[in-house]
Amino acid sequence: MDLLEYQGKQFFATYGIPVSDGAATDNVDEAVAIADRVGYPVVVKAQVHVGGRGKAGGVKLANNADECREHASNILGLDIKGHIVKIIWIENASDIAEEYYASFTLDRSAKKHLGMLSAEGGVEIETVAEENPDAIAKIWIDPVDGLSEEVARAWVEAANLNPAANDGAVDILMKLYTAYVEGDADLCEINPLILKPTGEVHALDAKVSLDANAIYEHPEYAQYDATQPRDDREEAAHEKGLQYVGLEGSVGVIANGAGLAMSTVDVINQVGGKPANFLDIGGGANADVMAGALEVINNDPNVKAIFINIFGGITRGEEVANGIIEAMGRVQLDSPMIIRLDGTNADEGRAILQPHLSDMLMMEPTMLDAARKAVSLAQG
Amino acid sequence: MSIFLDENSKVIYQGLTGSTGRYYGLLNREYGTNVVGGTHPKKAGENVEGIPIFANATEAREATGANVSCVFVPAPGVQSAVIEAAEAGIELVVVITEGVPAQDEAYFYNLLKRDFPNTRLLGPNCPGLISPGKANVGITAGHIAKPGGPVGIVSRSGTLTYQALYELQQKDIGVTTCVGIGGDPVPGTSFIDCLAAFEADPDTKAVMMIGEIGGSAEEEAAEFIKNNMTKPISSYVAGVTAPPGKKMGHAGAIVSGGKGTAAAKMEALTDAGVRVGTNPTEAGELMAEIVAGL
């Protein structure tokens, strides 16, 4: 789950990391009230799940209430790369002496936590990594050992920050590591981490991604679910508990298992079609799940054909076939359905489907045949 | 021969008394797996269809000589179950449970590596492994695998593992062992671990490897193959056309910043001499060609 900046800052604040005084709102009057409270100048910042806010006019400095009102009303409703701004964050503007970068994430290859710290902050870390890799001080942390203050200090010294920032940086990095581990984050990033002229070190931005698998340890994370970026189709699928990703094409996809669903998307592309979605209905394929999946796909106006790709492992072919027939009785489909059913008891399953075959329900023996059929029907 | 699991393996199930653990534990026994026990802290002395329940993995091992454990406990209990099995001296711990937090995985992976180097972890979030005709531990449907050899399979995806087994069975090709390593961020056993074991196994003459987008496990495997594998390999990588930044249903299956794309993985594997198919069927056909030429 990716957090918006303001959620990330609130998350950081609970671990004692210094962030600017501010608040989030969805309306202009409240924006001005927040600005009056935190003190001018303030920064008005669009809260969207996409980078490049500044260039798009989503981040503005306001020196007084009138400017705050103007910026807030301009930014609310702004379209930033397809993301409409619904929430803005108003914070007291900070004086900046220097900008740094700090983050923790999992290095899947090393199977250890990776800490990155750089004196070159405020720009994309990918750019720094490409142009000046030596400017990033990296450490790999064994999760069993954790991060000691001694190691953190050596790391900060290796990053060659302004020495005046060293104590503050060590303190923030220790807290950031705690937030990353105890908060079950996949990523905790501060860019920029700033040194103020007064010598304090401070998190001016927050990029946090939390592990949805750990929600049982943090029931409060349920609040972040509401601000996840989803289109209407994805929202409907999410409500039904389906693993769905919206794509742009015309062939609806239903498959059991993430790998098979990805593979189905691949094969549709390979035979010249465009998939409308990725949808994994998991190991089972009962009528309830199938009906929910068909409903979501049928409501997508771009869909012209539906490819159901099921491989029976433990789930048997006849159970899958019965599920499809029952689901068809519940959902009035606008597009033809092409089924490929293979694996355990596939013959029994196909025998159940046989009497129901029509120009709205077709069966093909292999994944490739079914993909070709679906694509030709979708292209009409 | 087979790798990691054979007819002599004695298997306990942590979570045998739960509905999923019971279902698959009994299916595994029916397949012929030597199922010797289950564990539950409060149900010691009971049994599941004749399979004795012990209080913990150590008691189960002492009473039965178990050397393999299959973990079906819910995600919040996985970390302590894995450590319990390692402390009991279990040699292979297979975690089927999905939804384990990545922080937990990173912790127990490194703990086992340091303090319990003789315990191999497989998973979490994997279908398990099967040495056809000998033993099946996990959720793979046993009857879609033809026993014997000469092919070993290693896969990061559950359903595509079954697809691979089935493709080979349809072509009358046998399998020594099929290992599902799972798609989570910190898999206990890697492609490389399995490739090295297959290279050392005299009955395995060729290997089929099924990858997925995300991470760099396939690229690392390609490097290993180039330097260490003499046996021929066919491969397929799912997610060739996945858009960047989209999470495709698996914690593992995400492309970010141009890294971990299927194209990069396929290129690395091709460079290492692997025959790469563009879909699972093609990878199966390539393997049939390889087997015919052995």
XYZ file of C-alpha atoms in Angstrom:
674
model
C 0.000 0.000 0.000
C 1.503 3.293 -1.118
C 0.856 6.162 1.264
C 0.241 9.745 0.226
C 2.850 12.234 1.457
C 0.726 13.449 4.353
C -0.015 9.892 5.479
C 3.697 9.132 5.270
C 4.520 12.180 7.381
C 1.948 11.185 9.985
C 3.434 7.678 9.945
C 6.940 9.123 10.443
C 5.723 11.394 13.233
C 4.469 8.408 15.252
C 8.074 7.152 15.298
C 9.420 10.533 16.424
C 10.862 11.624 13.079
C 10.699 15.438 12.793
C 8.302 16.613 10.060
C 6.808 20.046 9.330
C 3.741 21.202 11.213
C 0.777 20.855 8.879
C -2.513 19.152 8.065
C -4.446 17.685 5.132
C -7.755 18.886 3.763
C -10.097 18.561 0.809
C -11.401 22.170 0.821
C -10.135 25.713 0.422
C -11.553 27.289 3.592
C -9.992 24.666 5.767
C -6.691 25.073 3.882
C -6.599 28.740 4.890
C -7.504 27.882 8.494
C -4.640 25.366 8.610
C -2.234 27.935 7.146
C -3.315 30.535 9.722
C -2.632 28.019 12.468
C 0.798 26.718 11.321
C 2.032 30.188 10.331
C 3.102 31.725 6.997
C 4.805 31.171 4.691
C 3.181 27.802 3.953
C 3.565 25.244 1.187
C 0.396 23.907 -0.463
C 1.063 20.415 -1.818
C -1.112 18.173 -4.003
C -1.535 14.672 -2.536
C -1.398 12.200 -5.419
C 0.189 8.801 -6.041
C 2.447 10.074 -8.811
C 5.750 11.941 -9.095
C 6.389 15.255 -10.831
C 3.881 17.258 -8.747
C 6.027 20.377 -8.711
C 6.366 20.606 -12.498
C 2.617 20.080 -12.882
C 1.872 23.060 -10.625
C 0.880 20.917 -7.666
C 3.286 22.470 -5.133
C 3.073 26.215 -4.340
C 4.429 28.587 -1.733
C 1.933 31.005 -0.103
C 2.994 34.033 1.943
C -0.464 35.010 3.157
C -4.082 33.875 3.362
C -5.011 35.233 -0.086
C -2.181 33.380 -1.783
C -3.043 30.242 0.157
C -6.677 30.501 -0.964
C -5.651 30.991 -4.573
C -3.195 28.083 -4.661
C -5.513 25.749 -2.770
C -8.384 26.375 -5.176
C -6.094 25.940 -8.203
C -4.522 22.736 -6.964
C -7.692 20.996 -5.767
C -9.150 19.303 -8.833
C -5.911 19.603 -10.810
C -5.169 16.691 -13.146
C -1.611 15.454 -12.570
C -0.776 12.707 -15.074
C -4.327 11.392 -14.887
C -4.571 11.658 -11.098
C -7.141 14.223 -9.953
C -6.092 16.058 -6.775
C -8.696 15.499 -4.059
C -6.545 16.207 -1.012
C -3.946 18.899 -0.329
C -1.424 19.146 2.481
C -0.619 22.543 3.987
C 2.590 22.867 5.975
C 4.793 25.558 7.416
C 7.552 26.310 4.884
C 11.069 25.307 5.946
C 14.330 27.167 5.473
C 16.713 24.846 3.701
C 20.509 24.875 3.962
C 21.149 21.506 2.320
C 19.118 18.664 0.812
C 19.932 14.971 1.340
C 18.377 11.602 0.529
C 17.696 8.672 2.895
C 15.830 5.386 2.494
C 15.388 1.804 3.661
C 14.086 -0.998 1.489
C 14.549 -4.738 1.045
C 17.328 -5.845 -1.269
C 15.712 -8.990 -2.631
C 18.926 -10.170 -4.169
C 21.013 -9.838 -0.972
C 17.972 -10.843 1.162
C 18.941 -8.072 3.584
C 17.694 -4.563 4.259
C 19.352 -1.882 2.173
C 19.935 1.602 3.568
C 20.827 4.394 1.145
C 22.042 7.833 2.151
C 23.253 10.599 -0.122
C 24.411 14.191 0.186
C 22.734 14.751 -3.173
C 19.060 14.950 -2.277
C 16.038 16.633 -3.753
C 16.492 14.923 -7.111
C 15.495 11.436 -8.232
C 17.791 8.900 -6.605
C 17.765 6.871 -9.851
C 19.429 9.836 -11.554
C 22.080 10.083 -8.835
C 22.641 6.314 -9.027
C 23.209 6.583 -12.754
C 25.295 9.735 -12.940
C 27.243 9.631 -9.708
C 26.871 6.257 -7.979
C 29.675 7.063 -5.511
C 27.481 9.803 -4.068
C 25.218 7.160 -2.495
C 26.444 5.543 0.732
C 24.872 2.102 1.022
C 24.681 -0.325 3.909
C 23.185 -3.784 4.052
C 21.551 -4.648 7.368
C 20.979 -8.205 8.585
C 17.422 -8.155 9.997
C 18.557 -10.398 12.855
C 21.240 -7.908 13.950
C 19.277 -4.736 13.241
C 20.909 -1.310 12.952
C 23.188 -0.155 15.800
C 23.913 3.494 16.441
C 27.597 2.797 15.875
C 26.949 1.400 12.402
C 24.547 4.246 11.615
C 27.209 6.807 12.589
C 29.865 5.224 10.382
C 27.338 5.154 7.544
C 26.484 8.847 7.984
C 30.179 9.737 8.021
C 30.701 7.787 4.803
C 27.968 9.831 3.121
C 29.933 13.083 3.573
C 27.021 15.242 4.689
C 27.730 18.614 6.250
C 29.263 17.537 9.622
C 26.725 19.799 11.325
C 24.028 17.375 10.115
C 25.671 14.186 11.386
C 24.076 13.918 14.851
C 20.614 14.781 13.540
C 20.981 12.367 10.632
C 22.005 9.471 12.895
C 18.988 10.137 15.104
C 16.546 10.244 12.165
C 18.031 7.165 10.488
C 17.717 5.120 13.690
C 14.071 6.160 13.945
C 13.485 5.593 10.242
C 14.840 2.045 10.524
C 12.527 1.367 13.458
C 9.578 2.739 11.476
C 10.570 0.578 8.485
C 10.851 -2.655 10.494
C 8.188 -2.254 13.182
C 5.816 -0.517 10.811
C 6.178 -3.402 8.298
C 7.086 -1.089 5.434
C 8.387 -2.173 2.033
C 9.895 1.269 1.568
C 10.601 4.293 3.767
C 12.147 7.163 1.826
C 12.898 10.784 2.751
C 13.751 12.986 -0.227
C 14.718 15.597 0.633
C 16.012 15.095 4.110
C 17.009 18.659 4.927
C 19.544 20.447 7.085
C 18.087 23.741 8.276
C 20.272 26.850 8.703
C 19.617 26.426 12.434
C 21.322 22.993 12.366
C 18.253 20.779 12.708
C 17.721 17.784 10.427
C 14.170 17.308 9.206
C 12.051 15.149 6.857
C 10.629 17.471 4.203
C 8.956 14.705 2.190
C 7.792 11.175 2.893
C 7.450 8.222 0.574
C 6.173 5.167 2.380
C 4.919 1.857 1.074
C 3.434 -0.532 3.618
C 3.208 -4.320 3.365
C -0.479 -5.210 2.985
C 0.323 -8.690 4.329
C 1.105 -7.170 7.735
C -2.245 -5.469 8.174
C -3.197 -7.948 10.907
C -0.443 -6.433 13.051
C -1.573 -2.879 12.269
C -5.370 -2.695 12.036
C -5.100 1.096 11.673
C -3.615 0.589 8.183
C -7.139 -0.169 6.951
C -7.613 3.625 6.669
C -5.024 3.771 3.842
C -7.087 1.418 1.714
C -9.517 4.221 0.843
C -6.821 6.377 -0.793
C -5.227 3.661 -2.937
C -5.313 4.632 -6.619
C -7.866 2.442 -8.399
C -10.050 2.994 -11.431
C -13.769 2.098 -11.264
C -13.181 -1.429 -12.517
C -10.395 -2.001 -9.989
C -12.559 -0.605 -7.211
C -15.414 -2.992 -8.080
C -13.013 -5.940 -8.206
C -11.396 -4.890 -4.929
C -14.791 -4.858 -3.224
C -15.299 -8.449 -4.346
C -11.855 -9.410 -3.066
C -10.527 -10.230 -6.552
C -6.902 -9.839 -7.668
C -7.548 -7.500 -10.587
C -5.438 -5.051 -12.572
C -7.086 -2.928 -15.249
C -5.422 -2.805 -18.687
C -6.433 -1.026 -21.888
C -7.490 -3.778 -24.316
C -10.655 -5.599 -25.382
C -10.150 -9.203 -24.250
C -11.315 -9.820 -20.684
C -9.144 -12.339 -18.807
C -10.053 -14.730 -16.001
C -7.478 -17.294 -14.876
C -6.694 -19.287 -11.754
C -3.306 -18.400 -10.314
C -1.178 -15.275 -10.728
C 1.355 -16.965 -13.006
C -1.292 -18.422 -15.305
C -3.137 -15.081 -15.410
C 0.066 -13.271 -16.391
C 0.762 -15.964 -18.937
C -2.755 -15.533 -20.369
C -2.175 -11.790 -20.764
C 1.109 -12.623 -22.550
C -0.459 -15.087 -24.952
C -3.263 -12.676 -25.915
C -0.626 -10.091 -26.806
C 1.418 -12.674 -28.697
C -1.482 -13.560 -31.014
C -2.096 -9.890 -31.797
C -4.781 -8.940 -29.262
C -4.925 -6.614 -26.287
C -5.993 -7.816 -22.839
C -8.525 -5.681 -20.934
C -7.316 -6.845 -17.546
C -5.390 -9.255 -15.363
C -7.657 -11.251 -13.045
C -6.561 -14.094 -10.805
C -9.431 -15.973 -9.167
C -7.049 -18.095 -7.100
C -6.847 -21.836 -6.736
C -10.583 -22.543 -6.555
C -13.173 -21.526 -9.100
C -16.563 -21.797 -7.430
C -19.731 -20.171 -8.773
C -19.587 -17.173 -6.396
C -16.049 -16.217 -7.353
C -16.693 -16.857 -11.043
C -19.911 -14.807 -11.021
C -18.127 -11.897 -9.309
C -15.297 -12.042 -11.839
C -17.701 -12.151 -14.808
C -19.642 -9.213 -13.408
C -16.546 -7.024 -13.109
C -15.383 -7.899 -16.618
C -18.836 -7.550 -18.153
C -19.103 -4.013 -16.748
C -15.960 -2.954 -18.617
C -17.299 -1.314 -21.806
C -14.055 -2.050 -23.706
C -14.458 -5.811 -23.347
C -15.581 -7.558 -26.541
C -14.665 -11.145 -25.646
C -13.861 -13.008 -22.433
C -11.131 -15.632 -22.156
C -11.458 -17.975 -19.186
C -8.244 -19.933 -18.691
C -8.450 -22.579 -15.991
C -5.919 -25.230 -15.114
C -7.299 -27.747 -12.662
C -4.751 -28.867 -10.121
C -6.385 -29.891 -6.893
C -9.515 -28.120 -8.158
C -11.251 -30.561 -10.443
C -12.538 -29.839 -13.935
C -16.157 -30.683 -13.143
C -16.226 -28.251 -10.208
C -14.914 -25.494 -12.463
C -17.428 -26.307 -15.212
C -20.339 -26.311 -12.781
C -19.137 -22.986 -11.368
C -19.080 -21.429 -14.833
C -22.564 -22.680 -15.720
C -24.023 -21.464 -12.449
C -22.298 -18.070 -12.753
C -23.644 -17.668 -16.297
C -27.132 -18.025 -14.906
C -26.521 -15.090 -12.585
C -24.763 -12.643 -14.900
C -26.244 -11.485 -18.209
C -23.158 -11.354 -20.433
C -22.712 -8.889 -23.299
C -19.642 -10.582 -24.764
C -18.889 -14.139 -25.868
C -16.900 -16.365 -23.521
C -14.084 -18.665 -24.636
C -13.034 -21.343 -22.204
C -9.878 -23.344 -22.016
C -10.170 -26.005 -19.356
C -7.286 -28.350 -18.756
C -5.661 -30.424 -16.059
C -7.404 -32.582 -13.466
C -10.644 -34.129 -14.767
C -10.682 -31.799 -17.764
C -12.695 -34.345 -19.795
C -15.445 -34.482 -17.177
C -15.527 -30.685 -17.033
C -15.716 -30.335 -20.805
C -18.557 -32.864 -20.916
C -20.521 -30.663 -18.507
C -19.925 -27.571 -20.651
C -20.691 -29.333 -23.968
C -24.534 -29.044 -23.946
C -24.300 -25.328 -23.087
C -22.056 -24.368 -25.984
C -23.358 -21.605 -28.229
C -22.048 -18.500 -29.987
C -21.818 -16.965 -26.471
C -19.977 -19.902 -24.867
C -17.160 -21.583 -26.734
C -14.493 -24.060 -25.805
C -10.977 -24.466 -27.189
C -8.512 -27.280 -26.438
C -5.349 -25.231 -25.775
C -4.347 -21.871 -24.360
C -3.093 -20.656 -27.753
C -6.238 -21.774 -29.624
C -8.459 -20.091 -27.056
C -6.408 -16.886 -27.186
C -6.642 -16.780 -30.999
C -10.407 -17.342 -30.883
C -10.933 -14.662 -28.224
C -8.796 -12.151 -30.084
C -10.574 -12.740 -33.410
C -13.975 -12.330 -31.722
C -12.831 -9.182 -29.918
C -11.631 -7.703 -33.191
C -14.968 -8.674 -34.747
C 17.146 -40.160 -7.610
C 15.390 -36.962 -6.657
C 16.349 -33.796 -4.834
C 15.378 -32.646 -1.325
C 12.554 -35.228 -0.954
C 12.250 -38.983 -1.487
C 10.481 -42.122 -0.289
C 12.533 -42.141 2.921
C 11.505 -38.633 3.956
C 9.449 -38.588 7.162
C 7.068 -35.653 7.136
C 5.213 -33.791 9.864
C 2.565 -31.089 9.276
C 2.518 -27.973 11.426
C -1.132 -27.031 11.194
C -2.444 -30.555 10.440
C -5.493 -29.970 12.639
C -6.643 -26.938 10.598
C -8.932 -27.498 7.616
C -6.350 -26.771 4.879
C -3.530 -28.635 6.628
C -5.754 -31.629 7.194
C -6.990 -31.692 3.582
C -3.559 -31.585 1.991
C -1.838 -33.630 4.698
C -4.244 -36.488 4.036
C -3.961 -36.061 0.247
C -0.164 -36.203 0.576
C -0.436 -39.382 2.644
C -2.770 -40.907 0.071
C -0.148 -40.144 -2.587
C 2.342 -42.239 -0.649
C 4.211 -39.614 1.358
C 5.470 -40.991 4.657
C 3.362 -38.745 6.899
C 4.429 -39.393 10.503
C 2.786 -36.673 12.556
C 1.314 -33.263 13.094
C 1.781 -30.564 15.703
C -0.525 -28.439 17.817
C 0.444 -26.944 21.206
C -2.866 -27.906 22.833
C -3.792 -31.102 21.003
C -0.872 -33.435 21.823
C -2.085 -37.031 22.113
C -4.941 -36.579 19.646
C -4.769 -37.822 16.056
C -5.980 -36.898 12.578
C -7.167 -40.076 10.814
C -4.522 -42.023 12.675
C -1.742 -39.435 12.288
C -0.476 -38.620 15.810
C -0.442 -35.007 16.990
C 2.518 -33.766 19.063
C 2.842 -30.580 21.128
C 5.673 -29.217 19.002
C 8.192 -30.057 16.306
C 10.877 -31.203 18.752
C 8.571 -33.774 20.372
C 7.381 -34.883 16.953
C 10.926 -35.365 15.744
C 12.005 -37.243 18.856
C 9.047 -39.608 18.605
C 9.053 -40.197 14.839
C 12.461 -39.287 13.432
C 10.791 -36.739 11.153
C 13.186 -34.818 8.895
C 10.695 -32.751 6.866
C 7.995 -30.351 8.015
C 5.198 -28.822 5.983
C 3.787 -25.599 7.443
C 0.112 -24.724 6.967
C -0.361 -22.457 10.007
C -1.899 -19.009 9.341
C 0.491 -16.182 8.378
C 0.823 -14.610 11.859
C 2.168 -17.923 13.214
C 4.572 -18.772 10.400
C 7.686 -17.151 11.866
C 7.473 -19.056 15.144
C 6.549 -22.278 13.325
C 9.635 -22.030 11.099
C 11.937 -21.316 14.051
C 10.330 -24.150 16.035
C 11.014 -26.578 13.178
C 14.607 -25.372 12.785
C 15.233 -25.697 16.537
C 13.899 -29.254 16.358
C 16.557 -30.069 13.764
C 14.154 -30.534 10.846
C 16.183 -30.610 7.613
C 13.548 -29.295 5.200
C 10.809 -26.836 6.173
C 8.183 -26.251 3.469
C 5.955 -23.215 4.056
C 2.750 -23.254 1.990
C 1.079 -20.341 3.818
C 0.663 -17.157 1.784
C 0.464 -13.603 3.075
C 3.517 -13.729 5.363
C 4.879 -10.200 5.984
C 8.139 -9.537 4.133
C 9.807 -8.304 7.337
C 9.103 -11.697 8.941
C 10.460 -13.531 5.896
C 13.665 -11.486 5.874
C 14.114 -12.136 9.594
C 13.656 -15.898 9.661
C 15.534 -16.415 6.392
C 18.627 -14.761 7.882
C 18.173 -16.412 11.279
C 18.101 -19.874 9.698
C 21.062 -19.090 7.490
C 23.160 -18.068 10.491
C 22.002 -20.323 13.337
C 20.508 -23.345 11.558
C 22.590 -23.881 8.408
C 21.451 -27.500 8.139
C 17.801 -26.563 7.771
C 16.571 -25.831 4.257
C 13.567 -23.528 3.966
C 11.226 -23.730 0.944
C 8.696 -20.910 0.525
C 6.718 -19.197 2.006
C 3.819 -18.922 -0.404
C 4.855 -21.912 -2.492
C 3.036 -25.037 -3.706
C 5.662 -27.315 -2.130
C 7.591 -30.037 -3.897
C 6.943 -33.431 -5.384
C 9.272 -36.270 -6.268
C 6.761 -38.167 -8.434
C 6.143 -41.739 -7.380
C 8.019 -41.186 -4.108
C 6.569 -38.348 -2.069
C 4.479 -35.202 -2.408
C 4.659 -32.419 0.189
C 2.324 -29.480 -0.320
C -0.572 -28.708 -2.617
C 0.546 -30.045 -6.009
C -1.914 -32.460 -7.602
C 0.130 -35.680 -7.617
C -1.552 -37.363 -10.563
C -0.452 -34.710 -13.093
C 3.204 -35.707 -12.609
C 4.792 -38.670 -14.343
C 7.349 -40.436 -12.138
C 10.909 -41.226 -13.123
C 12.913 -38.669 -15.024
C 14.836 -37.278 -16.751
C 13.535 -33.760 -16.109
C 13.761 -31.636 -12.965
C 11.426 -28.646 -12.648
C 11.891 -25.463 -10.639
C 9.239 -22.753 -10.701
C 8.371 -19.453 -9.083
C 4.666 -19.684 -9.960
C 2.105 -22.139 -8.561
C -0.318 -22.739 -11.428
C 2.444 -22.577 -14.020
C 4.231 -25.316 -12.069
C 1.189 -27.530 -12.571
C 1.014 -26.456 -16.201
C 4.670 -27.491 -16.673
C 4.125 -30.889 -15.012
C 1.052 -31.464 -17.139
C 2.744 -30.437 -20.400
C 5.492 -32.978 -19.709
C 3.048 -35.701 -18.671
C 1.099 -35.183 -21.930
C 4.379 -35.751 -23.771
C 5.089 -38.845 -21.639
C 8.124 -37.238 -20.031
C 8.900 -38.104 -16.414
C 10.048 -35.814 -13.636
C 12.621 -36.488 -10.899
C 11.536 -33.639 -8.628
C 9.408 -30.556 -9.155
C 10.125 -27.714 -6.748
C 7.858 -24.671 -6.391
C 9.994 -21.983 -4.782
C 7.154 -19.455 -4.494
C 6.822 -15.859 -5.592
C 7.442 -13.985 -2.331
C 10.166 -11.341 -1.856
C 12.434 -13.579 0.275
C 12.130 -17.188 -0.874
C 13.927 -19.669 1.404
C 15.207 -21.725 -1.520
C 16.305 -20.035 -4.734
C 16.469 -21.055 -8.365
C 20.224 -21.435 -7.901
C 19.838 -23.841 -4.944
C 17.582 -26.042 -7.072
C 19.720 -25.800 -10.214
C 22.814 -26.830 -8.222
C 20.933 -29.797 -6.727
C 19.654 -30.893 -10.149
C 23.154 -30.564 -11.613
C 24.414 -32.924 -8.884
C 21.553 -35.428 -9.244
C 22.557 -38.234 -11.634
C 18.949 -39.065 -12.622
C 18.116 -35.512 -13.651
C 19.351 -34.993 -17.215
C 17.605 -31.701 -18.045
C 15.877 -28.894 -16.182
C 12.780 -26.816 -16.854
C 12.730 -23.427 -15.155
C 9.618 -21.234 -14.871
C 10.223 -17.615 -13.902
C 8.176 -14.490 -13.387
C 8.643 -10.748 -13.717
C 10.037 -8.802 -10.742
C 13.262 -9.039 -8.754
C 16.463 -10.402 -10.250
C 16.310 -14.112 -9.363
C 16.176 -15.197 -13.019
C 19.148 -13.006 -13.950
C 21.142 -14.473 -11.048
C 20.102 -17.966 -12.129
C 21.280 -17.180 -15.683
C 24.705 -16.205 -14.357
C 24.867 -19.450 -12.373
C 23.797 -21.483 -15.394
C 26.480 -19.929 -17.555
C 29.229 -20.839 -15.090
C 28.031 -24.052 -13.469
C 25.378 -26.001 -15.387
C 26.237 -28.720 -17.886
C 22.650 -30.020 -18.203
C 20.331 -28.516 -20.831
C 17.561 -26.175 -19.680
C 14.312 -24.866 -21.120
C 12.550 -21.893 -19.622
C 9.550 -19.605 -19.666
C 9.157 -16.247 -17.915
C 5.584 -15.079 -17.217
C 4.650 -11.425 -17.532
C 6.308 -10.529 -20.857
C 3.621 -7.920 -21.509
C 2.996 -6.724 -17.922
C 2.942 -2.922 -17.682
C 5.620 -1.368 -15.414
C 4.655 -0.519 -11.844
C 1.585 -2.778 -11.843
C 1.423 -5.431 -9.198
C 0.221 -8.644 -10.776
C -1.339 -10.459 -7.878
C 1.896 -11.733 -6.347
C 4.211 -9.916 -4.025
C 6.984 -10.957 -6.368
C 5.434 -10.012 -9.660
C 6.050 -6.322 -10.087
C 8.228 -4.428 -12.513
C 9.741 -1.184 -11.289
C 12.096 1.252 -12.910
C 12.648 -0.964 -15.948
C 14.205 -3.637 -13.713
C 12.942 -7.183 -13.504
C 11.231 -7.179 -16.894
C 10.532 -10.481 -18.585
C 12.458 -9.319 -21.659
C 15.626 -8.718 -19.599
C 15.236 -12.080 -17.894
C 14.653 -13.948 -21.168
C 17.684 -12.280 -22.714
C 19.888 -13.201 -19.752
C 18.686 -16.812 -19.890
C 19.146 -17.042 -23.665
C 22.676 -15.657 -23.285
C 23.369 -18.419 -20.772
C 22.404 -21.047 -23.341
C 18.891 -21.704 -22.027
C 16.172 -22.439 -24.602
C 13.468 -19.923 -23.799
C 9.827 -20.354 -24.880
C 7.400 -17.457 -25.206
C 4.597 -19.405 -23.514
C 4.406 -22.477 -21.251
C 3.436 -24.806 -24.097
C 6.434 -23.735 -26.147
C 8.737 -24.266 -23.153
C 7.256 -27.778 -22.856
C 7.862 -28.431 -26.565
C 11.442 -27.206 -26.254
C 11.922 -29.596 -23.335
C 10.503 -32.458 -25.428
C 13.106 -31.641 -28.093
C 15.846 -31.580 -25.458
C 14.723 -34.926 -24.009
C 14.519 -36.503 -27.471
C 18.120 -35.474 -28.056
C 19.523 -36.813 -24.767
